[in-house]
Amino acid sequence: MHLNDLSSCSSFTRRSFLRSASAVLAVGPILTEAHFARAAALDAAVPEFSMKGIHLDANENPLGPSEAARKAIADIIPNGGRYAPPLYFDLMKLYAEQMGVPVDHVQVYDGSSAPLHFTVLSFTSPTRSFVCANPTYEAGQRAAEIAKAPIHAVSLAKDYSHDVRVMAKADPNAGLIYICNPNNPTGTITSKEDIDWLVANKPASAVILVDEAYIHLSDATSAIDHVKAGKDVVILRTFSKIYGMAGIRCGFAIGRPDLLKKLMDYGNSPMPITGMIAAQASLMDSDLVTARKKLIADTRNDAFAWLRANNYSFIPSQTNCFMIDVKRPGPQIRNLMAQDGVHIGRSWPIWPNYVRVTVGLPSEMQAFKTSFKKAMDTPAAAFNEMPPLRSRRDGVVV
Ligand code: PLP
């Protein structure tokens, strides 16, 4: 049961509403990029975790909320004592209109971490596996572990797209196939043709979850047409990336109402009014996406030109993060750079010699270049004198 139902469902009794609203299943911890980044920092023996220094480790947007979103947040503060349900309905309506779907096909959340977690819990189980790429964003796998679902992690194809043909065959009883498009950590794209093929050829039991957290930064085509066509597809969007609202919080799940209803069984926290009003202001700012996409692409391309000029190998990305092959254990470079106050991102177990770097402001990327070169020029012997890396399960702190 969610607020959206209240306006249409007059036959609902007070008691049944409250029972439904409180019938929440055990869900385990919902992990965000911040958890993974924090855990990697601890693994790299970075002495202190704070907001000091330059943070290129959690795929955040240093631009923060847009001017319009900031003003909207400031203006709504006096109403902070209210739950303000009309805001909730207005935002859902606006978002549904912009996505071209009926309002019962969208559900707002405080970011996309919760609906990602709940979608995995809804459609996986010990007999319905979770299929994902490797490497990809880890939160889905963590949720699948909570569901005690078998996990099939399928290596990315040679062009760093999801290998949809292998993923489709991974398990005839798959419960959920997770496609992160563009992919975190590689920033690479899976073509719309491949996603169309997967939707047409997936096991009948499987729902496809397309996580489009980074889509605005790239030229990838959304899979929203499959939702419109009534397929077994759920799409996730967040305001944490191009809209710069990771700390303000807003995100959406988009899918058939019967699919979204399953997610609701796992809960839906009330939305902060600051997140809702800032999301609304961001959506109404028609230049925002284009301007920010260009700004971030210019900074990213400048970093790529510099990496090429210095003969460093990297994976060309279309988002606000990219992976560099540092040709030694990634935490060694991360650890050294942290001593300069430049915090870069983690490595994934399948590629221990790669590090993920988030695109920061041009001035931050200047500091990155200086510190990265210094670390890469450090003689191998110096690494032996560094404190040993801590070992923890994929570095996840919960
Ligand atoms: N999905 C992907 C691919 C991400 O990289 C992230 C965070 O970085 C999320 C989902 C969750 O983001 P949030 O909960 O801030 O919306």
Short mmCIF file of C-alpha atoms and ligand atoms in Angstrom, two decimals:
data_model
loop_
_atom_site.label_atom_id
_atom_site.label_comp_id
_atom_site.label_asym_id
_atom_site.label_seq_id
_atom_site.Cartn_x
_atom_site.Cartn_y
_atom_site.Cartn_z
CA MET A 1 0.00 0.00 0.00
CA HIS A 2 1.37 3.43 -0.81
CA LEU A 3 0.16 6.99 -0.86
CA ASN A 4 -0.63 6.76 -4.54
CA ASP A 5 -3.36 4.25 -3.76
CA LEU A 6 -5.06 6.46 -1.19
CA SER A 7 -6.72 8.77 -3.67
CA SER A 8 -8.21 5.93 -5.74
CA CYS A 9 -9.00 3.32 -3.12
CA SER A 10 -11.92 4.54 -1.03
CA SER A 11 -13.02 1.00 -0.07
CA PHE A 12 -9.84 0.51 1.93
CA THR A 13 -10.65 0.44 5.65
CA ARG A 14 -8.49 2.29 8.13
CA ARG A 15 -7.44 -0.97 9.77
CA SER A 16 -6.55 -2.75 6.54
CA PHE A 17 -4.57 0.28 5.39
CA LEU A 18 -2.50 0.34 8.56
CA ARG A 19 -2.00 -3.43 8.49
CA SER A 20 -0.83 -3.24 4.88
CA ALA A 21 1.39 -0.23 5.55
CA SER A 22 3.14 -2.01 8.40
CA ALA A 23 3.44 -5.48 6.82
CA VAL A 24 7.10 -5.11 6.03
CA LEU A 25 9.34 -8.13 5.52
CA ALA A 26 12.89 -8.47 6.82
CA VAL A 27 15.07 -6.76 4.23
CA GLY A 28 18.69 -6.67 5.44
CA PRO A 29 20.88 -3.60 5.00
CA ILE A 30 20.38 -1.43 1.92
CA LEU A 31 23.84 -0.55 0.62
CA THR A 32 24.69 2.58 -1.35
CA GLU A 33 27.75 3.65 -3.32
CA ALA A 34 28.84 5.50 -0.16
CA HIS A 35 29.07 2.20 1.76
CA PHE A 36 31.24 0.61 -0.94
CA ALA A 37 33.46 3.67 -1.25
CA ARG A 38 33.86 3.91 2.51
CA ALA A 39 34.73 0.22 2.78
CA ALA A 40 37.34 0.53 0.03
CA ALA A 41 38.89 3.50 1.84
CA LEU A 42 39.21 1.39 4.98
CA ASP A 43 40.71 -1.47 2.98
CA ALA A 44 43.32 0.88 1.56
CA ALA A 45 44.30 1.83 5.13
CA VAL A 46 43.40 5.48 4.53
CA PRO A 47 43.83 6.82 8.03
CA GLU A 48 40.75 9.00 8.16
CA PHE A 49 37.43 9.09 6.33
CA SER A 50 36.13 12.59 6.08
CA MET A 51 34.84 15.05 3.52
CA LYS A 52 38.25 16.70 3.49
CA GLY A 53 40.45 16.30 0.44
CA ILE A 54 39.39 15.51 -3.11
CA HIS A 55 36.84 12.72 -3.39
CA LEU A 56 36.80 10.90 -6.70
CA ASP A 57 35.71 7.66 -5.04
CA ALA A 58 31.91 7.45 -4.93
CA ASN A 59 30.64 8.61 -8.34
CA GLU A 60 29.20 11.75 -6.80
CA ASN A 61 28.52 14.93 -8.72
CA PRO A 62 30.60 17.78 -7.26
CA LEU A 63 28.30 20.32 -8.96
CA GLY A 64 25.61 19.50 -6.40
CA PRO A 65 21.95 20.42 -6.94
CA SER A 66 21.10 22.92 -9.69
CA GLU A 67 20.46 26.57 -8.86
CA ALA A 68 16.72 26.02 -9.26
CA ALA A 69 16.82 22.99 -6.95
CA ARG A 70 18.78 24.92 -4.30
CA LYS A 71 16.26 27.75 -4.34
CA ALA A 72 13.36 25.28 -4.13
CA ILE A 73 14.99 23.58 -1.11
CA ALA A 74 15.58 26.91 0.64
CA ASP A 75 12.02 28.06 -0.05
CA ILE A 76 10.44 24.90 1.37
CA ILE A 77 12.39 24.82 4.65
CA PRO A 78 9.68 26.73 6.60
CA ASN A 79 7.28 23.90 5.67
CA GLY A 80 9.66 21.27 7.04
CA GLY A 81 7.16 20.42 9.78
CA ARG A 82 4.71 19.05 7.20
CA TYR A 83 4.53 15.68 5.45
CA ALA A 84 3.14 17.50 2.41
CA PRO A 85 1.46 14.63 0.50
CA PRO A 86 0.44 16.89 -2.43
CA LEU A 87 4.14 17.29 -3.22
CA TYR A 88 4.42 13.53 -3.46
CA PHE A 89 1.51 13.24 -5.91
CA ASP A 90 2.69 16.24 -7.96
CA LEU A 91 6.17 14.76 -8.33
CA MET A 92 4.87 11.32 -9.32
CA LYS A 93 2.54 12.94 -11.86
CA LEU A 94 5.25 15.13 -13.35
CA TYR A 95 7.70 12.24 -13.57
CA ALA A 96 5.16 9.90 -15.17
CA GLU A 97 4.28 12.57 -17.74
CA GLN A 98 7.93 13.15 -18.60
CA MET A 99 8.58 9.40 -18.94
CA GLY A 100 5.41 8.93 -20.99
CA VAL A 101 3.86 6.29 -18.71
CA PRO A 102 0.70 6.21 -16.55
CA VAL A 103 1.23 7.45 -12.99
CA ASP A 104 0.70 3.96 -11.57
CA HIS A 105 3.83 2.86 -13.48
CA VAL A 106 6.17 5.05 -11.37
CA GLN A 107 7.11 4.93 -7.71
CA VAL A 108 9.27 7.53 -5.99
CA TYR A 109 11.91 6.53 -3.42
CA ASP A 110 14.62 8.28 -1.47
CA GLY A 111 17.20 7.40 -4.16
CA SER A 112 17.50 4.25 -6.24
CA SER A 113 19.34 2.08 -3.70
CA ALA A 114 16.10 1.07 -1.97
CA PRO A 115 14.18 0.04 -5.10
CA LEU A 116 17.29 -1.80 -6.38
CA HIS A 117 17.45 -3.76 -3.13
CA PHE A 118 13.69 -4.39 -3.04
CA THR A 119 13.53 -5.50 -6.70
CA VAL A 120 16.21 -8.11 -6.07
CA LEU A 121 14.45 -9.31 -2.89
CA SER A 122 11.12 -9.43 -4.75
CA PHE A 123 12.22 -11.56 -7.68
CA THR A 124 15.07 -13.74 -6.42
CA SER A 125 15.05 -16.63 -3.94
CA PRO A 126 16.97 -19.86 -3.29
CA THR A 127 15.28 -21.26 -6.43
CA ARG A 128 15.30 -18.06 -8.55
CA SER A 129 18.81 -16.84 -9.25
CA PHE A 130 20.31 -13.39 -9.73
CA VAL A 131 22.20 -12.81 -12.97
CA CYS A 132 24.49 -9.82 -13.40
CA ALA A 133 27.59 -8.65 -15.22
CA ASN A 134 31.10 -8.83 -13.84
CA PRO A 135 32.24 -6.26 -12.96
CA THR A 136 29.13 -4.28 -12.15
CA TYR A 137 27.63 -2.29 -9.30
CA GLU A 138 27.68 -4.61 -6.29
CA ALA A 139 24.50 -3.64 -4.42
CA GLY A 140 22.29 -6.10 -6.33
CA GLN A 141 24.54 -9.02 -5.47
CA ARG A 142 24.45 -8.07 -1.81
CA ALA A 143 20.65 -8.11 -1.88
CA ALA A 144 20.70 -11.48 -3.69
CA GLU A 145 22.86 -12.86 -0.87
CA ILE A 146 20.23 -11.74 1.61
CA ALA A 147 17.59 -13.54 -0.50
CA LYS A 148 19.90 -16.60 -0.47
CA ALA A 149 19.66 -16.64 -4.25
CA PRO A 150 22.32 -18.27 -6.44
CA ILE A 151 24.38 -15.58 -8.21
CA HIS A 152 25.59 -15.84 -11.81
CA ALA A 153 28.14 -13.11 -12.52
CA VAL A 154 28.83 -13.07 -16.27
CA SER A 155 32.00 -11.37 -17.55
CA LEU A 156 31.45 -8.30 -19.69
CA ALA A 157 31.89 -8.82 -23.44
CA LYS A 158 35.10 -7.68 -25.16
CA ASP A 159 33.58 -4.25 -25.85
CA TYR A 160 32.64 -3.97 -22.15
CA SER A 161 28.93 -4.29 -22.85
CA HIS A 162 26.76 -6.81 -20.98
CA ASP A 163 27.09 -10.21 -22.65
CA VAL A 164 23.33 -10.60 -22.91
CA ARG A 165 23.44 -13.89 -24.80
CA VAL A 166 25.45 -15.56 -22.05
CA MET A 167 23.37 -13.86 -19.35
CA ALA A 168 20.12 -15.13 -20.90
CA LYS A 169 21.43 -18.69 -20.79
CA ALA A 170 23.01 -18.48 -17.32
CA ASP A 171 20.00 -20.12 -15.64
CA PRO A 172 16.65 -21.20 -17.12
CA ASN A 173 15.11 -20.46 -13.69
CA ALA A 174 16.65 -17.02 -13.24
CA GLY A 175 14.56 -14.66 -11.13
CA LEU A 176 16.22 -11.36 -11.99
CA ILE A 177 18.69 -10.23 -14.67
CA TYR A 178 20.41 -7.00 -13.68
CA ILE A 179 21.60 -4.73 -16.48
CA CYS A 180 23.43 -1.59 -15.40
CA ASN A 181 23.31 0.69 -18.41
CA PRO A 182 25.67 2.51 -18.55
CA ASN A 183 27.60 0.13 -16.34
CA ASN A 184 29.18 1.11 -13.04
CA PRO A 185 32.24 0.85 -12.81
CA THR A 186 33.20 0.83 -16.52
CA GLY A 187 30.92 3.63 -17.74
CA THR A 188 30.32 1.55 -20.86
CA ILE A 189 27.07 1.00 -22.71
CA THR A 190 24.97 -2.00 -23.65
CA SER A 191 23.19 -1.37 -26.95
CA LYS A 192 19.43 -1.04 -27.13
CA GLU A 193 19.47 -3.90 -29.66
CA ASP A 194 21.10 -6.17 -27.06
CA ILE A 195 18.57 -5.19 -24.41
CA ASP A 196 15.72 -5.78 -26.88
CA TRP A 197 17.20 -9.20 -27.64
CA LEU A 198 17.40 -10.02 -23.94
CA VAL A 199 13.80 -8.99 -23.29
CA ALA A 200 12.69 -11.22 -26.17
CA ASN A 201 14.87 -14.20 -25.19
CA LYS A 202 15.04 -14.15 -21.38
CA PRO A 203 13.86 -17.12 -19.33
CA ALA A 204 10.10 -16.83 -18.72
CA SER A 205 10.71 -16.69 -14.95
CA ALA A 206 13.00 -13.65 -15.09
CA VAL A 207 12.34 -9.97 -14.59
CA ILE A 208 14.90 -7.66 -16.16
CA LEU A 209 16.08 -4.78 -14.01
CA VAL A 210 17.67 -2.01 -16.06
CA ASP A 211 19.54 0.37 -13.78
CA GLU A 212 19.78 3.67 -15.66
CA ALA A 213 21.47 5.66 -12.87
CA TYR A 214 24.01 7.14 -15.31
CA ILE A 215 21.94 7.28 -18.49
CA HIS A 216 21.76 11.08 -18.74
CA LEU A 217 25.54 11.30 -18.88
CA SER A 218 25.73 8.99 -21.89
CA ASP A 219 24.25 8.40 -25.34
CA ALA A 220 22.63 5.13 -24.24
CA THR A 221 18.99 4.55 -25.19
CA SER A 222 16.57 3.93 -22.34
CA ALA A 223 14.68 0.65 -22.09
CA ILE A 224 11.50 2.55 -21.10
CA ASP A 225 9.68 1.36 -24.24
CA HIS A 226 9.64 -2.16 -22.74
CA VAL A 227 7.80 -0.83 -19.68
CA LYS A 228 5.33 0.92 -21.98
CA ALA A 229 4.86 -2.39 -23.83
CA GLY A 230 4.00 -4.17 -20.57
CA LYS A 231 7.11 -6.40 -20.48
CA ASP A 232 8.74 -7.91 -17.40
CA VAL A 233 11.09 -4.94 -17.09
CA VAL A 234 11.73 -2.57 -14.20
CA ILE A 235 13.81 0.56 -14.72
CA LEU A 236 15.62 2.48 -12.00
CA ARG A 237 16.51 6.16 -12.15
CA THR A 238 18.23 8.33 -9.58
CA PHE A 239 18.72 12.05 -8.94
CA SER A 240 22.13 11.30 -7.39
CA LYS A 241 24.16 11.55 -10.60
CA ILE A 242 23.51 14.21 -13.25
CA TYR A 243 21.16 16.12 -10.91
CA GLY A 244 23.77 16.20 -8.10
CA MET A 245 21.36 15.17 -5.34
CA ALA A 246 23.07 12.13 -3.73
CA GLY A 247 22.83 13.76 -0.31
CA ILE A 248 19.35 15.20 -0.89
CA ARG A 249 17.86 11.87 -2.14
CA CYS A 250 15.32 11.06 -4.78
CA GLY A 251 14.93 8.20 -7.24
CA PHE A 252 12.29 6.23 -9.12
CA ALA A 253 11.31 2.70 -10.03
CA ILE A 254 9.35 2.48 -13.27
CA GLY A 255 7.47 -0.66 -14.21
CA ARG A 256 4.13 -2.41 -14.54
CA PRO A 257 1.97 -1.80 -11.45
CA ASP A 258 1.94 -5.51 -10.54
CA LEU A 259 5.77 -5.53 -10.50
CA LEU A 260 6.01 -2.30 -8.50
CA LYS A 261 3.49 -3.64 -5.98
CA LYS A 262 5.88 -6.47 -5.10
CA LEU A 263 8.60 -3.94 -4.25
CA MET A 264 6.19 -2.10 -1.96
CA ASP A 265 5.91 -5.18 0.26
CA TYR A 266 9.46 -4.45 1.39
CA GLY A 267 8.68 -0.90 2.44
CA ASN A 268 8.71 2.68 1.28
CA SER A 269 10.11 5.32 3.61
CA PRO A 270 8.41 8.71 3.62
CA MET A 271 10.12 11.11 1.24
CA PRO A 272 11.89 14.20 2.61
CA ILE A 273 10.14 17.27 1.21
CA THR A 274 13.54 18.75 0.31
CA GLY A 275 14.26 15.77 -1.97
CA MET A 276 10.84 15.96 -3.61
CA ILE A 277 10.89 19.70 -4.27
CA ALA A 278 14.48 19.62 -5.54
CA ALA A 279 13.65 16.75 -7.90
CA GLN A 280 10.64 18.65 -9.20
CA ALA A 281 12.71 21.79 -9.81
CA SER A 282 15.41 19.71 -11.56
CA LEU A 283 12.89 18.04 -13.85
CA MET A 284 11.42 21.40 -14.82
CA ASP A 285 14.85 22.81 -15.75
CA SER A 286 14.97 21.86 -19.42
CA ASP A 287 18.63 22.87 -20.02
CA LEU A 288 20.12 21.10 -17.02
CA VAL A 289 20.78 17.65 -18.46
CA THR A 290 22.33 18.88 -21.71
CA ALA A 291 24.54 21.46 -20.01
CA ARG A 292 25.81 19.11 -17.31
CA LYS A 293 26.31 16.22 -19.72
CA LYS A 294 28.63 18.44 -21.79
CA LEU A 295 30.47 19.85 -18.80
CA ILE A 296 31.21 16.40 -17.39
CA ALA A 297 32.09 14.97 -20.83
CA ASP A 298 34.56 17.83 -21.45
CA THR A 299 36.31 17.16 -18.12
CA ARG A 300 36.30 13.39 -18.75
CA ASN A 301 37.70 13.79 -22.27
CA ASP A 302 40.44 16.08 -21.01
CA ALA A 303 41.41 13.38 -18.48
CA PHE A 304 41.38 10.76 -21.26
CA ALA A 305 43.65 12.91 -23.46
CA TRP A 306 46.07 13.24 -20.56
CA LEU A 307 46.00 9.50 -19.81
CA ARG A 308 46.67 8.72 -23.49
CA ALA A 309 49.50 11.25 -23.66
CA ASN A 310 51.11 9.58 -20.64
CA ASN A 311 50.59 6.04 -21.98
CA TYR A 312 48.26 4.90 -19.23
CA SER A 313 45.64 2.30 -20.21
CA PHE A 314 42.03 3.02 -19.40
CA ILE A 315 38.56 1.99 -20.49
CA PRO A 316 36.82 4.76 -22.44
CA SER A 317 33.65 5.56 -20.55
CA GLN A 318 30.55 7.62 -21.29
CA THR A 319 29.77 8.54 -17.69
CA ASN A 320 31.24 10.28 -14.67
CA CYS A 321 33.60 7.41 -13.87
CA PHE A 322 36.24 5.39 -15.68
CA MET A 323 38.65 2.55 -14.95
CA ILE A 324 42.44 2.72 -15.25
CA ASP A 325 44.72 -0.31 -15.47
CA VAL A 326 47.44 0.57 -12.96
CA LYS A 327 49.27 -2.74 -13.60
CA ARG A 328 49.70 -3.47 -9.91
CA PRO A 329 47.17 -4.02 -7.10
CA GLY A 330 44.80 -1.06 -7.27
CA PRO A 331 44.77 -0.37 -3.52
CA GLN A 332 48.50 0.38 -3.66
CA ILE A 333 47.92 3.36 -5.94
CA ARG A 334 44.80 4.40 -4.05
CA ASN A 335 46.68 4.28 -0.78
CA LEU A 336 49.54 6.42 -2.07
CA MET A 337 47.21 9.00 -3.60
CA ALA A 338 45.19 9.20 -0.39
CA GLN A 339 48.33 10.49 1.29
CA ASP A 340 48.08 13.50 -1.06
CA GLY A 341 44.43 13.93 -0.07
CA VAL A 342 43.24 12.62 -3.46
CA HIS A 343 40.80 9.75 -2.87
CA ILE A 344 40.13 7.60 -5.92
CA GLY A 345 37.76 4.66 -6.14
CA ARG A 346 37.95 0.98 -5.56
CA SER A 347 39.01 -2.10 -7.56
CA TRP A 348 36.71 -5.02 -8.37
CA PRO A 349 37.83 -8.61 -7.56
CA ILE A 350 37.73 -9.64 -11.25
CA TRP A 351 40.10 -6.77 -12.16
CA PRO A 352 42.31 -6.22 -9.11
CA ASN A 353 44.75 -4.06 -11.10
CA TYR A 354 42.13 -1.54 -12.19
CA VAL A 355 40.94 1.42 -10.15
CA ARG A 356 37.75 3.39 -10.69
CA VAL A 357 38.06 7.17 -10.83
CA THR A 358 35.09 9.53 -10.63
CA VAL A 359 35.18 12.61 -12.84
CA GLY A 360 35.49 15.62 -10.55
CA LEU A 361 35.70 19.35 -11.19
CA PRO A 362 38.46 20.44 -13.61
CA SER A 363 40.54 21.69 -10.66
CA GLU A 364 40.08 18.33 -8.87
CA MET A 365 41.14 16.46 -12.00
CA GLN A 366 44.28 18.60 -12.11
CA ALA A 367 45.14 17.41 -8.60
CA PHE A 368 44.28 13.87 -9.70
CA LYS A 369 46.77 14.04 -12.59
CA THR A 370 49.59 15.26 -10.36
CA SER A 371 48.96 12.71 -7.62
CA PHE A 372 48.28 9.80 -9.99
CA LYS A 373 51.51 10.37 -11.93
CA LYS A 374 53.47 10.64 -8.70
CA ALA A 375 51.99 7.36 -7.45
CA MET A 376 52.56 5.57 -10.76
CA ASP A 377 56.19 6.78 -10.80
CA THR A 378 56.80 5.46 -7.29
CA PRO A 379 59.32 2.57 -7.40
CA ALA A 380 57.79 -0.83 -6.62
CA ALA A 381 60.00 -1.24 -3.53
CA ALA A 382 58.26 1.69 -1.83
CA PHE A 383 55.00 -0.24 -1.73
CA ASN A 384 56.55 -2.85 0.55
CA GLU A 385 57.10 -0.18 3.18
CA MET A 386 53.44 0.79 3.26
CA PRO A 387 51.04 -0.46 5.95
CA PRO A 388 49.47 -3.81 5.04
CA LEU A 389 46.04 -3.66 3.46
CA ARG A 390 43.19 -4.69 5.68
CA SER A 391 41.23 -7.63 4.51
CA ARG A 392 37.45 -7.66 4.70
CA ARG A 393 34.71 -9.24 2.67
CA ASP A 394 34.75 -7.17 -0.54
CA GLY A 395 35.34 -4.28 1.77
CA VAL A 396 31.68 -3.85 2.58
CA VAL A 397 31.03 -2.17 5.91
CA VAL A 398 27.48 -2.41 7.16
N1 PLP B 1 22.72 2.18 -9.19
C1 PLP B 1 23.97 2.44 -9.57
C2 PLP B 1 24.50 1.80 -10.80
C3 PLP B 1 24.78 3.27 -8.81
O1 PLP B 1 26.04 3.49 -9.18
C4 PLP B 1 24.25 3.84 -7.65
C5 PLP B 1 25.08 4.73 -6.81
O2 PLP B 1 26.15 5.11 -7.16
C6 PLP B 1 22.94 3.55 -7.30
C7 PLP B 1 22.19 2.71 -8.10
C8 PLP B 1 22.30 4.08 -6.05
O3 PLP B 1 22.28 5.45 -6.00
P1 PLP B 1 21.28 6.29 -5.08
O4 PLP B 1 20.75 5.43 -3.99
O5 PLP B 1 22.09 7.42 -4.57
O6 PLP B 1 20.17 6.71 -5.99
#
